[in-house]
Short mmCIF file of N, CA and C in Angstrom, two decimals:
data_model
loop_
_atom_site.label_atom_id
_atom_site.label_comp_id
_atom_site.label_asym_id
_atom_site.label_seq_id
_atom_site.Cartn_x
_atom_site.Cartn_y
_atom_site.Cartn_z
N UNK A 1 33.18 -6.96 -19.71
CA UNK A 1 32.31 -8.04 -20.11
C UNK A 1 30.95 -7.46 -20.52
N UNK A 2 30.48 -7.87 -21.67
CA UNK A 2 29.19 -7.40 -22.18
C UNK A 2 28.12 -8.43 -21.87
N UNK A 3 26.99 -7.96 -21.39
CA UNK A 3 25.82 -8.81 -21.14
C UNK A 3 24.61 -8.10 -21.72
N UNK A 4 23.60 -8.86 -22.06
CA UNK A 4 22.37 -8.28 -22.59
C UNK A 4 21.28 -8.36 -21.53
N UNK A 5 20.66 -7.23 -21.26
CA UNK A 5 19.63 -7.12 -20.22
C UNK A 5 18.48 -8.08 -20.46
N UNK A 6 18.21 -8.41 -21.73
CA UNK A 6 17.06 -9.24 -22.08
C UNK A 6 17.42 -10.72 -22.25
N UNK A 7 18.65 -11.12 -21.95
CA UNK A 7 19.03 -12.53 -22.00
C UNK A 7 18.42 -13.29 -20.82
N UNK A 8 18.20 -14.58 -21.05
CA UNK A 8 17.77 -15.50 -19.98
C UNK A 8 16.47 -15.09 -19.30
N UNK A 9 15.50 -14.65 -20.09
CA UNK A 9 14.18 -14.34 -19.54
C UNK A 9 13.28 -15.54 -19.81
N UNK A 10 12.84 -16.23 -18.76
CA UNK A 10 11.98 -17.40 -18.95
C UNK A 10 10.61 -17.00 -19.50
N UNK A 11 9.94 -17.94 -20.14
CA UNK A 11 8.60 -17.69 -20.69
C UNK A 11 7.55 -17.55 -19.60
N UNK A 12 7.76 -18.22 -18.48
CA UNK A 12 6.83 -18.10 -17.36
C UNK A 12 7.63 -18.13 -16.05
N UNK A 13 7.05 -17.56 -15.05
CA UNK A 13 7.72 -17.47 -13.74
C UNK A 13 6.72 -17.81 -12.64
N UNK A 14 7.00 -18.81 -11.82
CA UNK A 14 6.09 -19.11 -10.71
C UNK A 14 6.12 -18.02 -9.64
N UNK A 15 7.23 -17.28 -9.57
CA UNK A 15 7.32 -16.14 -8.65
C UNK A 15 8.24 -15.09 -9.27
N UNK A 16 8.16 -13.88 -8.74
CA UNK A 16 8.98 -12.80 -9.25
C UNK A 16 10.47 -13.16 -9.11
N UNK A 17 11.27 -12.74 -10.09
CA UNK A 17 12.70 -13.05 -10.10
C UNK A 17 13.49 -11.74 -10.07
N UNK A 18 14.32 -11.58 -9.05
CA UNK A 18 15.13 -10.38 -8.89
C UNK A 18 16.60 -10.77 -9.05
N UNK A 19 17.29 -10.06 -9.94
CA UNK A 19 18.72 -10.26 -10.15
C UNK A 19 19.44 -8.96 -9.86
N UNK A 20 20.39 -9.00 -8.93
CA UNK A 20 21.19 -7.81 -8.63
C UNK A 20 22.28 -7.72 -9.69
N UNK A 21 22.28 -6.62 -10.44
CA UNK A 21 23.25 -6.41 -11.51
C UNK A 21 24.49 -5.67 -11.03
N UNK A 22 24.29 -4.79 -10.05
CA UNK A 22 25.40 -3.99 -9.52
C UNK A 22 25.06 -3.61 -8.10
N UNK A 23 26.06 -3.75 -7.23
CA UNK A 23 25.86 -3.32 -5.85
C UNK A 23 27.15 -2.67 -5.38
N UNK A 24 27.01 -1.45 -4.87
CA UNK A 24 28.14 -0.74 -4.30
C UNK A 24 27.59 0.11 -3.16
N UNK A 25 28.46 0.67 -2.32
CA UNK A 25 27.94 1.48 -1.21
C UNK A 25 27.00 2.57 -1.71
N UNK A 26 25.79 2.57 -1.21
CA UNK A 26 24.83 3.60 -1.54
C UNK A 26 24.05 3.39 -2.82
N UNK A 27 24.29 2.28 -3.55
CA UNK A 27 23.60 2.08 -4.82
C UNK A 27 23.43 0.58 -5.10
N UNK A 28 22.26 0.22 -5.62
CA UNK A 28 21.99 -1.14 -6.05
C UNK A 28 21.13 -1.08 -7.31
N UNK A 29 21.49 -1.86 -8.33
CA UNK A 29 20.73 -1.90 -9.57
C UNK A 29 20.23 -3.32 -9.76
N UNK A 30 18.92 -3.46 -10.01
CA UNK A 30 18.31 -4.77 -10.13
C UNK A 30 17.53 -4.91 -11.44
N UNK A 31 17.52 -6.12 -11.96
CA UNK A 31 16.57 -6.49 -13.01
C UNK A 31 15.50 -7.32 -12.30
N UNK A 32 14.26 -6.92 -12.48
CA UNK A 32 13.14 -7.61 -11.86
C UNK A 32 12.25 -8.15 -12.97
N UNK A 33 11.89 -9.42 -12.87
CA UNK A 33 11.00 -10.05 -13.83
C UNK A 33 9.73 -10.48 -13.12
N UNK A 34 8.58 -10.07 -13.64
CA UNK A 34 7.28 -10.43 -13.08
C UNK A 34 6.42 -11.01 -14.19
N UNK A 35 5.57 -11.95 -13.84
CA UNK A 35 4.66 -12.54 -14.82
C UNK A 35 3.34 -12.85 -14.12
N UNK A 36 2.54 -11.81 -13.93
CA UNK A 36 1.26 -11.96 -13.26
C UNK A 36 1.34 -11.84 -11.75
N UNK A 37 2.52 -11.59 -11.20
CA UNK A 37 2.65 -11.48 -9.74
C UNK A 37 2.22 -10.10 -9.25
N UNK A 38 1.87 -10.08 -7.98
CA UNK A 38 1.60 -8.82 -7.28
C UNK A 38 2.03 -9.01 -5.84
N UNK A 39 2.12 -7.91 -5.11
CA UNK A 39 2.47 -7.99 -3.69
C UNK A 39 1.34 -8.68 -2.94
N UNK A 40 1.66 -9.42 -1.89
CA UNK A 40 0.61 -10.04 -1.09
C UNK A 40 -0.35 -8.99 -0.52
N UNK A 41 -1.59 -9.35 -0.38
CA UNK A 41 -2.61 -8.44 0.17
C UNK A 41 -2.14 -7.92 1.52
N UNK A 42 -2.19 -6.61 1.69
CA UNK A 42 -1.79 -5.98 2.95
C UNK A 42 -0.29 -5.72 3.09
N UNK A 43 0.53 -6.19 2.13
CA UNK A 43 1.97 -5.97 2.18
C UNK A 43 2.32 -4.64 1.54
N UNK A 44 3.23 -3.89 2.19
CA UNK A 44 3.71 -2.61 1.66
C UNK A 44 5.22 -2.59 1.74
N UNK A 45 5.88 -2.20 0.64
CA UNK A 45 7.30 -1.91 0.69
C UNK A 45 7.47 -0.60 1.46
N UNK A 46 8.44 -0.56 2.36
CA UNK A 46 8.76 0.64 3.14
C UNK A 46 10.28 0.68 3.23
N UNK A 47 10.90 1.23 2.22
CA UNK A 47 12.35 1.14 2.02
C UNK A 47 13.07 2.36 2.53
N UNK A 48 14.31 2.15 2.98
CA UNK A 48 15.16 3.26 3.42
C UNK A 48 15.71 4.05 2.24
N UNK A 49 15.83 3.39 1.06
CA UNK A 49 16.43 4.03 -0.11
C UNK A 49 15.39 4.71 -0.99
N UNK A 50 15.89 5.60 -1.85
CA UNK A 50 15.09 6.09 -2.97
C UNK A 50 15.15 5.03 -4.05
N UNK A 51 14.02 4.74 -4.68
CA UNK A 51 13.97 3.76 -5.77
C UNK A 51 13.46 4.44 -7.04
N UNK A 52 14.26 4.32 -8.09
CA UNK A 52 13.81 4.75 -9.42
C UNK A 52 13.61 3.48 -10.22
N UNK A 53 12.43 3.33 -10.81
CA UNK A 53 12.11 2.10 -11.52
C UNK A 53 11.49 2.44 -12.87
N UNK A 54 11.87 1.66 -13.90
CA UNK A 54 11.32 1.81 -15.24
C UNK A 54 10.88 0.44 -15.73
N UNK A 55 9.73 0.40 -16.41
CA UNK A 55 9.28 -0.82 -17.06
C UNK A 55 9.82 -0.79 -18.49
N UNK A 56 10.56 -1.84 -18.86
CA UNK A 56 11.13 -1.92 -20.20
C UNK A 56 10.31 -2.80 -21.13
N UNK A 57 9.53 -3.72 -20.55
CA UNK A 57 8.68 -4.62 -21.33
C UNK A 57 7.53 -5.05 -20.44
N UNK A 58 6.35 -5.25 -21.03
CA UNK A 58 5.18 -5.65 -20.25
C UNK A 58 4.47 -4.45 -19.66
N UNK A 59 3.72 -4.67 -18.60
CA UNK A 59 3.05 -3.58 -17.90
C UNK A 59 2.74 -3.97 -16.46
N UNK A 60 2.55 -2.95 -15.65
CA UNK A 60 2.36 -3.16 -14.22
C UNK A 60 1.60 -1.98 -13.63
N UNK A 61 1.11 -2.19 -12.42
CA UNK A 61 0.48 -1.10 -11.65
C UNK A 61 1.10 -1.09 -10.27
N UNK A 62 1.47 0.11 -9.82
CA UNK A 62 1.92 0.31 -8.46
C UNK A 62 0.82 1.02 -7.68
N UNK A 63 0.65 0.64 -6.44
CA UNK A 63 -0.30 1.31 -5.56
C UNK A 63 0.48 1.90 -4.41
N UNK A 64 0.16 3.14 -4.06
CA UNK A 64 0.80 3.83 -2.95
C UNK A 64 -0.16 3.89 -1.78
N UNK A 65 0.37 4.02 -0.58
CA UNK A 65 -0.46 3.96 0.63
C UNK A 65 -1.46 5.10 0.71
N UNK A 66 -1.24 6.18 -0.06
CA UNK A 66 -2.22 7.28 -0.07
C UNK A 66 -3.37 7.01 -1.04
N UNK A 67 -3.37 5.81 -1.67
CA UNK A 67 -4.45 5.44 -2.59
C UNK A 67 -4.12 5.67 -4.06
N UNK A 68 -3.03 6.36 -4.35
CA UNK A 68 -2.63 6.61 -5.73
C UNK A 68 -2.25 5.30 -6.40
N UNK A 69 -2.74 5.11 -7.63
CA UNK A 69 -2.38 3.96 -8.44
C UNK A 69 -1.73 4.48 -9.72
N UNK A 70 -0.56 3.91 -10.05
CA UNK A 70 0.20 4.33 -11.22
C UNK A 70 0.35 3.13 -12.15
N UNK A 71 -0.13 3.26 -13.39
CA UNK A 71 0.05 2.21 -14.39
C UNK A 71 1.33 2.51 -15.16
N UNK A 72 2.15 1.48 -15.33
CA UNK A 72 3.41 1.61 -16.03
C UNK A 72 3.42 0.71 -17.25
N UNK A 73 3.70 1.31 -18.41
CA UNK A 73 3.88 0.61 -19.67
C UNK A 73 5.34 0.79 -20.09
N UNK A 74 5.79 0.11 -21.14
CA UNK A 74 7.20 0.23 -21.54
C UNK A 74 7.63 1.69 -21.68
N UNK A 75 8.72 2.01 -21.00
CA UNK A 75 9.28 3.37 -21.02
C UNK A 75 8.82 4.23 -19.86
N UNK A 76 7.73 3.86 -19.19
CA UNK A 76 7.25 4.64 -18.06
C UNK A 76 8.13 4.38 -16.85
N UNK A 77 8.44 5.46 -16.12
CA UNK A 77 9.28 5.32 -14.93
C UNK A 77 8.75 6.20 -13.82
N UNK A 78 9.13 5.84 -12.60
CA UNK A 78 8.67 6.56 -11.42
C UNK A 78 9.81 6.55 -10.39
N UNK A 79 9.88 7.64 -9.63
CA UNK A 79 10.84 7.74 -8.54
C UNK A 79 10.07 7.66 -7.23
N UNK A 80 10.46 6.71 -6.39
CA UNK A 80 9.76 6.45 -5.13
C UNK A 80 10.70 6.86 -3.99
N UNK A 81 10.27 7.81 -3.20
CA UNK A 81 11.10 8.32 -2.12
C UNK A 81 11.24 7.34 -0.96
N UNK A 82 12.22 7.58 -0.10
CA UNK A 82 12.41 6.74 1.07
C UNK A 82 11.13 6.70 1.92
N UNK A 83 10.77 5.52 2.36
CA UNK A 83 9.61 5.29 3.22
C UNK A 83 8.28 5.69 2.57
N UNK A 84 8.27 5.83 1.26
CA UNK A 84 7.02 6.04 0.54
C UNK A 84 6.41 4.66 0.31
N UNK A 85 5.48 4.31 1.17
CA UNK A 85 4.93 2.95 1.16
C UNK A 85 4.20 2.68 -0.16
N UNK A 86 4.55 1.53 -0.74
CA UNK A 86 3.98 1.16 -2.03
C UNK A 86 3.97 -0.36 -2.17
N UNK A 87 3.21 -0.83 -3.14
CA UNK A 87 3.12 -2.26 -3.43
C UNK A 87 2.89 -2.45 -4.92
N UNK A 88 3.22 -3.63 -5.40
CA UNK A 88 2.91 -3.97 -6.79
C UNK A 88 1.47 -4.47 -6.79
N UNK A 89 0.59 -3.71 -7.39
CA UNK A 89 -0.84 -4.02 -7.41
C UNK A 89 -1.16 -5.09 -8.46
N UNK A 90 -0.40 -5.09 -9.57
CA UNK A 90 -0.70 -5.98 -10.69
C UNK A 90 0.45 -5.98 -11.67
N UNK A 91 0.73 -7.12 -12.28
CA UNK A 91 1.59 -7.20 -13.46
C UNK A 91 0.88 -8.09 -14.46
N UNK A 92 1.06 -7.78 -15.74
CA UNK A 92 0.35 -8.52 -16.77
C UNK A 92 0.75 -9.99 -16.78
N UNK A 93 -0.21 -10.84 -17.06
CA UNK A 93 0.07 -12.27 -17.21
C UNK A 93 0.22 -12.64 -18.68
N UNK A 94 0.07 -11.65 -19.58
CA UNK A 94 0.20 -11.89 -21.02
C UNK A 94 1.65 -12.06 -21.45
N UNK A 95 2.57 -11.47 -20.72
CA UNK A 95 4.00 -11.55 -21.03
C UNK A 95 4.79 -11.23 -19.77
N UNK A 96 6.07 -11.51 -19.79
CA UNK A 96 6.93 -11.18 -18.66
C UNK A 96 7.13 -9.66 -18.63
N UNK A 97 6.93 -9.07 -17.47
CA UNK A 97 7.24 -7.66 -17.28
C UNK A 97 8.69 -7.54 -16.83
N UNK A 98 9.44 -6.71 -17.54
CA UNK A 98 10.86 -6.52 -17.25
C UNK A 98 11.04 -5.12 -16.68
N UNK A 99 11.54 -5.05 -15.46
CA UNK A 99 11.77 -3.80 -14.74
C UNK A 99 13.27 -3.58 -14.60
N UNK A 100 13.67 -2.32 -14.58
CA UNK A 100 15.01 -1.93 -14.16
C UNK A 100 14.82 -1.04 -12.94
N UNK A 101 15.40 -1.44 -11.82
CA UNK A 101 15.24 -0.68 -10.58
C UNK A 101 16.60 -0.23 -10.08
N UNK A 102 16.68 1.05 -9.71
CA UNK A 102 17.91 1.62 -9.16
C UNK A 102 17.57 2.14 -7.77
N UNK A 103 18.30 1.63 -6.79
CA UNK A 103 18.11 2.03 -5.40
C UNK A 103 19.31 2.87 -4.97
N UNK A 104 19.03 4.03 -4.38
CA UNK A 104 20.09 4.94 -3.94
C UNK A 104 19.86 5.25 -2.48
N UNK A 105 20.90 5.05 -1.68
CA UNK A 105 20.81 5.32 -0.26
C UNK A 105 20.87 6.82 0.00
N UNK A 106 20.03 7.27 0.88
CA UNK A 106 19.95 8.71 1.18
C UNK A 106 21.04 9.16 2.15
N UNK A 107 21.70 8.22 2.80
CA UNK A 107 22.68 8.63 3.80
C UNK A 107 24.08 8.79 3.24
N UNK A 108 24.23 8.75 1.93
CA UNK A 108 25.54 8.95 1.30
C UNK A 108 25.77 10.46 1.11
N UNK A 109 26.96 10.94 1.39
CA UNK A 109 27.23 12.37 1.17
C UNK A 109 27.19 12.72 -0.32
N UNK A 110 26.72 13.91 -0.61
CA UNK A 110 26.69 14.41 -1.98
C UNK A 110 28.07 14.94 -2.32
N UNK A 111 28.77 14.27 -3.22
CA UNK A 111 30.14 14.64 -3.55
C UNK A 111 30.22 15.89 -4.42
N UNK A 112 29.10 16.39 -4.91
CA UNK A 112 29.12 17.60 -5.75
C UNK A 112 29.23 18.85 -4.91
N UNK A 113 29.02 18.73 -3.62
CA UNK A 113 29.07 19.92 -2.75
C UNK A 113 30.49 20.27 -2.38
#
């Protein structure tokens, strides 16, 4: 079955919208849509998985607990390690920001060994 990643994107979003595209043991792939949203003040993601995320449309800023701020424009991607505390500092309100996020569990055996 063929689907288009950019189908069904609303013009505005009262809150961030996360759609799980694929889930299997040790891996989850999500489409995340943001439109001016950010993490609540004082909130930090602290995930068990490694997260690789790319912005495909729009722009955003991630803030890390060490004070680092990373601005992401279309095509920019970042790999966030397990328990690397981070938050969404800002997403543009000019258009919907479209993210692709891949989460990989660290406790899965490496089959290449």
